[in-house]
PDB file of C-alpha atoms in Angstrom:
ATOM      1  CA  UNK A   1     130.791  74.527  45.291  1.00 81.00           C
ATOM      2  CA  UNK A   2     130.629  74.216  49.064  1.00 88.00           C
ATOM      3  CA  UNK A   3     132.332  71.329  50.826  1.00 94.00           C
ATOM      4  CA  UNK A   4     129.077  70.463  52.589  1.00 97.00           C
ATOM      5  CA  UNK A   5     125.669  70.818  50.962  1.00 96.00           C
ATOM      6  CA  UNK A   6     122.424  70.811  52.920  1.00 96.00           C
ATOM      7  CA  UNK A   7     118.894  71.645  51.809  1.00 88.00           C
ATOM      8  CA  UNK A   8     117.888  74.753  53.793  1.00 85.00           C
ATOM      9  CA  UNK A   9     114.191  73.869  53.801  1.00 87.00           C
ATOM     10  CA  UNK A  10     112.019  74.926  55.497  1.00 92.00           C
ATOM     11  CA  UNK A  11     110.572  71.493  56.147  1.00 95.00           C
ATOM     12  CA  UNK A  12     107.121  71.301  57.719  1.00 97.00           C
ATOM     13  CA  UNK A  13     105.761  68.011  59.047  1.00 97.00           C
ATOM     14  CA  UNK A  14     102.847  67.004  61.295  1.00 97.00           C
ATOM     15  CA  UNK A  15     103.481  65.776  64.814  1.00 97.00           C
ATOM     16  CA  UNK A  16     104.380  62.092  64.878  1.00 97.00           C
ATOM     17  CA  UNK A  17     105.902  62.050  61.397  1.00 97.00           C
ATOM     18  CA  UNK A  18     109.284  60.584  60.557  1.00 97.00           C
ATOM     19  CA  UNK A  19     111.711  63.278  59.472  1.00 97.00           C
ATOM     20  CA  UNK A  20     114.680  62.712  57.197  1.00 97.00           C
ATOM     21  CA  UNK A  21     117.457  65.300  57.004  1.00 97.00           C
ATOM     22  CA  UNK A  22     120.439  64.917  54.715  1.00 97.00           C
ATOM     23  CA  UNK A  23     123.813  66.342  53.778  1.00 98.00           C
ATOM     24  CA  UNK A  24     126.291  65.595  51.046  1.00 97.00           C
ATOM     25  CA  UNK A  25     129.968  66.433  51.143  1.00 97.00           C
ATOM     26  CA  UNK A  26     132.967  66.441  48.860  1.00 96.00           C
ATOM     27  CA  UNK A  27     136.002  66.183  51.167  1.00 94.00           C
ATOM     28  CA  UNK A  28     137.132  62.567  51.548  1.00 94.00           C
ATOM     29  CA  UNK A  29     139.180  63.515  54.611  1.00 92.00           C
ATOM     30  CA  UNK A  30     136.083  63.961  56.773  1.00 93.00           C
ATOM     31  CA  UNK A  31     135.892  61.177  59.363  1.00 92.00           C
ATOM     32  CA  UNK A  32     133.613  62.613  62.060  1.00 93.00           C
ATOM     33  CA  UNK A  33     130.058  63.567  61.263  1.00 95.00           C
ATOM     34  CA  UNK A  34     127.935  65.569  63.648  1.00 95.00           C
ATOM     35  CA  UNK A  35     124.376  66.771  63.857  1.00 97.00           C
ATOM     36  CA  UNK A  36     123.768  69.944  65.796  1.00 97.00           C
ATOM     37  CA  UNK A  37     120.396  71.402  66.686  1.00 98.00           C
ATOM     38  CA  UNK A  38     119.976  75.156  66.914  1.00 98.00           C
ATOM     39  CA  UNK A  39     116.937  76.835  68.381  1.00 97.00           C
ATOM     40  CA  UNK A  40     116.157  80.412  67.443  1.00 94.00           C
ATOM     41  CA  UNK A  41     118.598  82.869  69.023  1.00 93.00           C
ATOM     42  CA  UNK A  42     120.579  80.061  70.670  1.00 95.00           C
ATOM     43  CA  UNK A  43     123.913  78.463  69.946  1.00 97.00           C
ATOM     44  CA  UNK A  44     124.124  75.045  68.267  1.00 97.00           C
ATOM     45  CA  UNK A  45     123.998  72.012  70.570  1.00 97.00           C
ATOM     46  CA  UNK A  46     125.306  68.587  69.676  1.00 95.00           C
ATOM     47  CA  UNK A  47     122.672  65.908  69.068  1.00 96.00           C
ATOM     48  CA  UNK A  48     124.948  63.070  68.087  1.00 93.00           C
ATOM     49  CA  UNK A  49     128.055  62.208  66.175  1.00 92.00           C
ATOM     50  CA  UNK A  50     129.222  59.268  64.104  1.00 92.00           C
ATOM     51  CA  UNK A  51     132.744  58.181  63.332  1.00 90.00           C
ATOM     52  CA  UNK A  52     133.375  56.879  59.831  1.00 88.00           C
ATOM     53  CA  UNK A  53     130.554  54.926  58.167  1.00 87.00           C
ATOM     54  CA  UNK A  54     127.653  53.280  59.897  1.00 87.00           C
ATOM     55  CA  UNK A  55     124.550  53.941  61.932  1.00 92.00           C
ATOM     56  CA  UNK A  56     124.051  55.304  65.410  1.00 94.00           C
ATOM     57  CA  UNK A  57     120.812  55.467  67.355  1.00 96.00           C
ATOM     58  CA  UNK A  58     119.921  57.630  70.337  1.00 95.00           C
ATOM     59  CA  UNK A  59     116.298  57.532  71.395  1.00 96.00           C
ATOM     60  CA  UNK A  60     114.166  58.926  68.586  1.00 97.00           C
ATOM     61  CA  UNK A  61     117.222  59.984  66.576  1.00 98.00           C
ATOM     62  CA  UNK A  62     119.221  57.857  64.140  1.00 97.00           C
ATOM     63  CA  UNK A  63     122.290  59.050  62.272  1.00 97.00           C
ATOM     64  CA  UNK A  64     123.594  57.292  59.188  1.00 97.00           C
ATOM     65  CA  UNK A  65     126.839  57.826  57.322  1.00 96.00           C
ATOM     66  CA  UNK A  66     127.641  56.425  53.886  1.00 95.00           C
ATOM     67  CA  UNK A  67     131.215  57.443  53.115  1.00 94.00           C
ATOM     68  CA  UNK A  68     131.207  55.714  49.748  1.00 94.00           C
ATOM     69  CA  UNK A  69     128.446  58.051  48.620  1.00 95.00           C
ATOM     70  CA  UNK A  70     129.587  60.981  50.772  1.00 96.00           C
ATOM     71  CA  UNK A  71     126.082  61.207  52.177  1.00 96.00           C
ATOM     72  CA  UNK A  72     124.853  61.504  55.760  1.00 97.00           C
ATOM     73  CA  UNK A  73     121.357  61.433  57.189  1.00 97.00           C
ATOM     74  CA  UNK A  74     119.518  62.138  60.407  1.00 98.00           C
ATOM     75  CA  UNK A  75     116.165  60.494  61.043  1.00 98.00           C
ATOM     76  CA  UNK A  76     113.768  61.697  63.712  1.00 98.00           C
ATOM     77  CA  UNK A  77     110.990  59.307  64.681  1.00 98.00           C
ATOM     78  CA  UNK A  78     107.727  60.388  66.269  1.00 98.00           C
ATOM     79  CA  UNK A  79     108.559  64.037  65.731  1.00 98.00           C
ATOM     80  CA  UNK A  80     107.392  66.500  68.378  1.00 97.00           C
ATOM     81  CA  UNK A  81     106.715  70.243  68.246  1.00 97.00           C
ATOM     82  CA  UNK A  82     109.757  70.649  70.509  1.00 97.00           C
ATOM     83  CA  UNK A  83     111.876  69.282  67.643  1.00 98.00           C
ATOM     84  CA  UNK A  84     111.157  72.468  65.680  1.00 97.00           C
ATOM     85  CA  UNK A  85     114.586  73.992  65.149  1.00 97.00           C
ATOM     86  CA  UNK A  86     117.352  74.288  62.598  1.00 97.00           C
ATOM     87  CA  UNK A  87     119.422  71.137  62.154  1.00 98.00           C
ATOM     88  CA  UNK A  88     123.026  71.606  61.108  1.00 98.00           C
ATOM     89  CA  UNK A  89     125.270  68.854  59.851  1.00 98.00           C
ATOM     90  CA  UNK A  90     128.960  69.315  60.566  1.00 96.00           C
ATOM     91  CA  UNK A  91     132.091  67.398  59.667  1.00 95.00           C
ATOM     92  CA  UNK A  92     135.748  67.283  60.546  1.00 92.00           C
ATOM     93  CA  UNK A  93     138.765  65.127  59.713  1.00 90.00           C
ATOM     94  CA  UNK A  94     139.823  64.643  63.336  1.00 82.00           C
ATOM     95  CA  UNK A  95     138.031  64.269  66.646  1.00 74.00           C
ATOM     96  CA  UNK A  96     140.129  66.678  68.627  1.00 74.00           C
ATOM     97  CA  UNK A  97     140.351  70.449  68.493  1.00 68.00           C
ATOM     98  CA  UNK A  98     139.567  70.826  64.831  1.00 82.00           C
ATOM     99  CA  UNK A  99     137.647  73.084  62.518  1.00 86.00           C
ATOM    100  CA  UNK A 100     134.065  72.013  61.961  1.00 92.00           C
ATOM    101  CA  UNK A 101     132.690  72.462  58.456  1.00 95.00           C
ATOM    102  CA  UNK A 102     128.960  73.042  58.660  1.00 97.00           C
ATOM    103  CA  UNK A 103     126.120  72.739  56.211  1.00 97.00           C
ATOM    104  CA  UNK A 104     123.722  75.639  55.838  1.00 96.00           C
ATOM    105  CA  UNK A 105     121.202  74.027  58.191  1.00 96.00           C
ATOM    106  CA  UNK A 106     117.654  72.762  57.548  1.00 97.00           C
ATOM    107  CA  UNK A 107     114.841  74.561  59.300  1.00 96.00           C
ATOM    108  CA  UNK A 108     112.266  72.071  60.622  1.00 97.00           C
ATOM    109  CA  UNK A 109     108.766  72.920  61.784  1.00 97.00           C
ATOM    110  CA  UNK A 110     106.691  70.212  63.480  1.00 97.00           C
ATOM    111  CA  UNK A 111     103.042  71.191  63.598  1.00 96.00           C
ATOM    112  CA  UNK A 112     100.275  69.986  65.931  1.00 92.00           C
TER     113      UNK A 112
ATOM    114  CA  UNK B   1     128.334  73.321  85.177  1.00 65.00           C
ATOM    115  CA  UNK B   2     128.149  76.704  83.491  1.00 84.00           C
ATOM    116  CA  UNK B   3     128.241  76.726  79.726  1.00 95.00           C
ATOM    117  CA  UNK B   4     130.091  79.048  77.390  1.00 97.00           C
ATOM    118  CA  UNK B   5     129.313  82.636  78.302  1.00 97.00           C
ATOM    119  CA  UNK B   6     129.248  85.422  75.734  1.00 98.00           C
ATOM    120  CA  UNK B   7     128.570  89.106  76.025  1.00 98.00           C
ATOM    121  CA  UNK B   8     126.968  91.239  74.907  1.00 98.00           C
ATOM    122  CA  UNK B   9     124.114  89.204  73.481  1.00 97.00           C
ATOM    123  CA  UNK B  10     123.124  91.960  71.093  1.00 98.00           C
ATOM    124  CA  UNK B  11     125.026  94.927  69.712  1.00 98.00           C
ATOM    125  CA  UNK B  12     123.941  97.636  67.301  1.00 98.00           C
ATOM    126  CA  UNK B  13     126.551 100.013  65.957  1.00 98.00           C
ATOM    127  CA  UNK B  14     127.043 102.348  63.034  1.00 97.00           C
ATOM    128  CA  UNK B  15     129.452 101.431  60.284  1.00 96.00           C
ATOM    129  CA  UNK B  16     133.075 102.411  60.809  1.00 97.00           C
ATOM    130  CA  UNK B  17     132.684 102.104  64.589  1.00 98.00           C
ATOM    131  CA  UNK B  18     134.725  99.567  66.579  1.00 98.00           C
ATOM    132  CA  UNK B  19     133.086  96.679  68.443  1.00 98.00           C
ATOM    133  CA  UNK B  20     134.298  93.958  70.765  1.00 98.00           C
ATOM    134  CA  UNK B  21     132.841  90.629  71.839  1.00 98.00           C
ATOM    135  CA  UNK B  22     133.798  88.662  74.924  1.00 98.00           C
ATOM    136  CA  UNK B  23     133.757  84.932  75.548  1.00 98.00           C
ATOM    137  CA  UNK B  24     134.371  82.873  78.666  1.00 97.00           C
ATOM    138  CA  UNK B  25     134.726  79.168  77.841  1.00 97.00           C
ATOM    139  CA  UNK B  26     133.758  76.206  79.975  1.00 96.00           C
ATOM    140  CA  UNK B  27     136.173  75.825  82.854  1.00 94.00           C
ATOM    141  CA  UNK B  28     139.096  73.611  81.948  1.00 92.00           C
ATOM    142  CA  UNK B  29     138.580  73.800  78.201  1.00 93.00           C
ATOM    143  CA  UNK B  30     141.856  74.736  76.602  1.00 92.00           C
ATOM    144  CA  UNK B  31     140.571  75.016  73.032  1.00 93.00           C
ATOM    145  CA  UNK B  32     138.498  78.050  72.116  1.00 96.00           C
ATOM    146  CA  UNK B  33     136.873  78.844  68.778  1.00 96.00           C
ATOM    147  CA  UNK B  34     135.245  81.907  67.266  1.00 98.00           C
ATOM    148  CA  UNK B  35     132.727  81.213  64.507  1.00 97.00           C
ATOM    149  CA  UNK B  36     130.779  83.602  62.289  1.00 98.00           C
ATOM    150  CA  UNK B  37     127.203  82.694  61.393  1.00 98.00           C
ATOM    151  CA  UNK B  38     125.464  84.669  58.670  1.00 97.00           C
ATOM    152  CA  UNK B  39     121.691  84.554  58.399  1.00 94.00           C
ATOM    153  CA  UNK B  40     120.547  81.268  56.906  1.00 93.00           C
ATOM    154  CA  UNK B  41     124.056  79.811  56.932  1.00 95.00           C
ATOM    155  CA  UNK B  42     126.042  77.446  59.079  1.00 96.00           C
ATOM    156  CA  UNK B  43     128.825  78.714  61.338  1.00 97.00           C
ATOM    157  CA  UNK B  44     132.235  79.307  59.753  1.00 97.00           C
ATOM    158  CA  UNK B  45     135.430  79.212  61.766  1.00 96.00           C
ATOM    159  CA  UNK B  46     137.248  82.507  62.210  1.00 97.00           C
ATOM    160  CA  UNK B  47     139.973  81.507  64.656  1.00 97.00           C
ATOM    161  CA  UNK B  48     140.938  78.636  66.952  1.00 95.00           C
ATOM    162  CA  UNK B  49     143.055  78.915  70.099  1.00 95.00           C
ATOM    163  CA  UNK B  50     144.973  76.235  71.939  1.00 93.00           C
ATOM    164  CA  UNK B  51     145.472  77.842  75.335  1.00 93.00           C
ATOM    165  CA  UNK B  52     146.750  81.334  74.482  1.00 93.00           C
ATOM    166  CA  UNK B  53     148.101  80.458  71.043  1.00 93.00           C
ATOM    167  CA  UNK B  54     146.136  81.106  67.863  1.00 94.00           C
ATOM    168  CA  UNK B  55     146.727  77.885  65.924  1.00 92.00           C
ATOM    169  CA  UNK B  56     144.306  78.500  63.044  1.00 92.00           C
ATOM    170  CA  UNK B  57     143.469  82.065  62.037  1.00 94.00           C
ATOM    171  CA  UNK B  58     143.498  81.519  58.290  1.00 92.00           C
ATOM    172  CA  UNK B  59     139.861  82.620  57.932  1.00 93.00           C
ATOM    173  CA  UNK B  60     140.169  85.745  60.065  1.00 95.00           C
ATOM    174  CA  UNK B  61     140.073  88.969  57.990  1.00 94.00           C
ATOM    175  CA  UNK B  62     143.116  90.457  59.602  1.00 93.00           C
ATOM    176  CA  UNK B  63     142.720  93.910  58.116  1.00 95.00           C
ATOM    177  CA  UNK B  64     139.815  94.646  60.429  1.00 97.00           C
ATOM    178  CA  UNK B  65     139.430  91.698  62.798  1.00 97.00           C
ATOM    179  CA  UNK B  66     141.639  90.853  65.741  1.00 97.00           C
ATOM    180  CA  UNK B  67     141.376  88.435  68.630  1.00 97.00           C
ATOM    181  CA  UNK B  68     143.212  87.677  71.806  1.00 96.00           C
ATOM    182  CA  UNK B  69     143.235  85.113  74.565  1.00 95.00           C
ATOM    183  CA  UNK B  70     145.903  86.502  76.826  1.00 85.00           C
ATOM    184  CA  UNK B  71     145.797  84.106  79.780  1.00 88.00           C
ATOM    185  CA  UNK B  72     144.458  81.118  77.923  1.00 86.00           C
ATOM    186  CA  UNK B  73     140.995  81.448  79.432  1.00 93.00           C
ATOM    187  CA  UNK B  74     138.589  84.111  78.205  1.00 96.00           C
ATOM    188  CA  UNK B  75     138.870  85.718  74.798  1.00 98.00           C
ATOM    189  CA  UNK B  76     137.961  88.922  72.999  1.00 98.00           C
ATOM    190  CA  UNK B  77     137.157  89.345  69.318  1.00 98.00           C
ATOM    191  CA  UNK B  78     137.340  92.860  67.908  1.00 98.00           C
ATOM    192  CA  UNK B  79     136.269  94.481  64.663  1.00 98.00           C
ATOM    193  CA  UNK B  80     137.655  97.878  63.723  1.00 97.00           C
ATOM    194  CA  UNK B  81     136.167  99.439  61.715  1.00 97.00           C
ATOM    195  CA  UNK B  82     132.891  97.565  61.295  1.00 97.00           C
ATOM    196  CA  UNK B  83     131.262  97.318  57.874  1.00 97.00           C
ATOM    197  CA  UNK B  84     127.664  96.661  56.897  1.00 97.00           C
ATOM    198  CA  UNK B  85     128.573  93.134  55.814  1.00 96.00           C
ATOM    199  CA  UNK B  86     129.777  92.278  59.310  1.00 97.00           C
ATOM    200  CA  UNK B  87     126.183  92.025  60.539  1.00 98.00           C
ATOM    201  CA  UNK B  88     125.931  88.430  61.727  1.00 98.00           C
ATOM    202  CA  UNK B  89     126.000  86.250  64.817  1.00 98.00           C
ATOM    203  CA  UNK B  90     129.425  85.687  66.369  1.00 98.00           C
ATOM    204  CA  UNK B  91     129.599  82.361  68.165  1.00 98.00           C
ATOM    205  CA  UNK B  92     132.196  81.240  70.644  1.00 98.00           C
ATOM    206  CA  UNK B  93     132.774  77.555  71.348  1.00 96.00           C
ATOM    207  CA  UNK B  94     135.136  75.582  73.545  1.00 95.00           C
ATOM    208  CA  UNK B  95     136.319  72.023  73.855  1.00 93.00           C
ATOM    209  CA  UNK B  96     138.683  70.034  76.004  1.00 89.00           C
ATOM    210  CA  UNK B  97     141.943  68.895  74.486  1.00 69.00           C
ATOM    211  CA  UNK B  98     142.088  65.227  73.600  1.00 54.00           C
ATOM    212  CA  UNK B  99     145.708  64.867  74.543  1.00 46.00           C
ATOM    213  CA  UNK B 100     147.956  62.088  73.465  1.00 43.00           C
ATOM    214  CA  UNK B 101     146.543  58.647  73.108  1.00 41.00           C
ATOM    215  CA  UNK B 102     142.999  59.642  72.297  1.00 55.00           C
ATOM    216  CA  UNK B 103     141.623  56.750  70.292  1.00 60.00           C
ATOM    217  CA  UNK B 104     140.100  56.947  66.857  1.00 68.00           C
ATOM    218  CA  UNK B 105     136.401  57.519  67.006  1.00 73.00           C
ATOM    219  CA  UNK B 106     136.498  59.821  70.016  1.00 79.00           C
ATOM    220  CA  UNK B 107     135.126  63.301  69.420  1.00 82.00           C
ATOM    221  CA  UNK B 108     135.841  66.161  71.789  1.00 85.00           C
ATOM    222  CA  UNK B 109     132.556  68.006  71.638  1.00 89.00           C
ATOM    223  CA  UNK B 110     132.601  71.685  70.839  1.00 93.00           C
ATOM    224  CA  UNK B 111     130.192  73.462  73.164  1.00 95.00           C
ATOM    225  CA  UNK B 112     128.731  76.663  71.782  1.00 97.00           C
ATOM    226  CA  UNK B 113     127.716  79.835  73.531  1.00 98.00           C
ATOM    227  CA  UNK B 114     124.511  81.700  72.674  1.00 97.00           C
ATOM    228  CA  UNK B 115     126.325  84.099  70.363  1.00 98.00           C
ATOM    229  CA  UNK B 116     126.460  87.855  69.958  1.00 98.00           C
ATOM    230  CA  UNK B 117     124.113  89.224  67.329  1.00 98.00           C
ATOM    231  CA  UNK B 118     125.771  92.206  65.653  1.00 98.00           C
ATOM    232  CA  UNK B 119     123.846  94.719  63.573  1.00 98.00           C
ATOM    233  CA  UNK B 120     125.842  97.326  61.668  1.00 98.00           C
ATOM    234  CA  UNK B 121     123.806 100.285  60.435  1.00 97.00           C
TER     235      UNK B 121
END
């Protein structure tokens, strides 16, 4: 069993929809939880990160972490075609110079 | 500010041939990472450097893979000989060191390059 599980999708939604992306994990040592976005033939880019449990909002994006359930989520409001990409969750025990453990990524397609 | 630079972007070779990938991190970033990304998978760490020292190479298949970061700046990852299963995207990332006294909750972002897509025939 992988340390981080993520539904690979693909997930197709109409423009304007609310998107929910999720990951589960098994390693209790993870303290930092990241969401990266990866466009086709590009490297991953950081969307946002959360430390420990709680919520964090940045524009149309909201990240939630529930450490008791070992479950993290990313919500995208008012989804746009430009949000079409693969979304990777990643986790690490420490915030500095550490190995990131990634999920498989969920491919999202936002249609007009 | 320039991002992480990788070259070549694409490489096609026949099995058993050697291949090398180059990475130039963001200026001032002392931590450099090489990740392997198979199709439909998330990146997996191969090796992490702090300056010129490899501090985590536990996932690097040392029978055929090698890496170096001689002056603590740019880095080269080599495969010799390549196998069919090595076809993947090789990503380089860099981050600044947090140093002493970095508070809990602070994350030193890993910035990724565009990757080198390797095809082994």
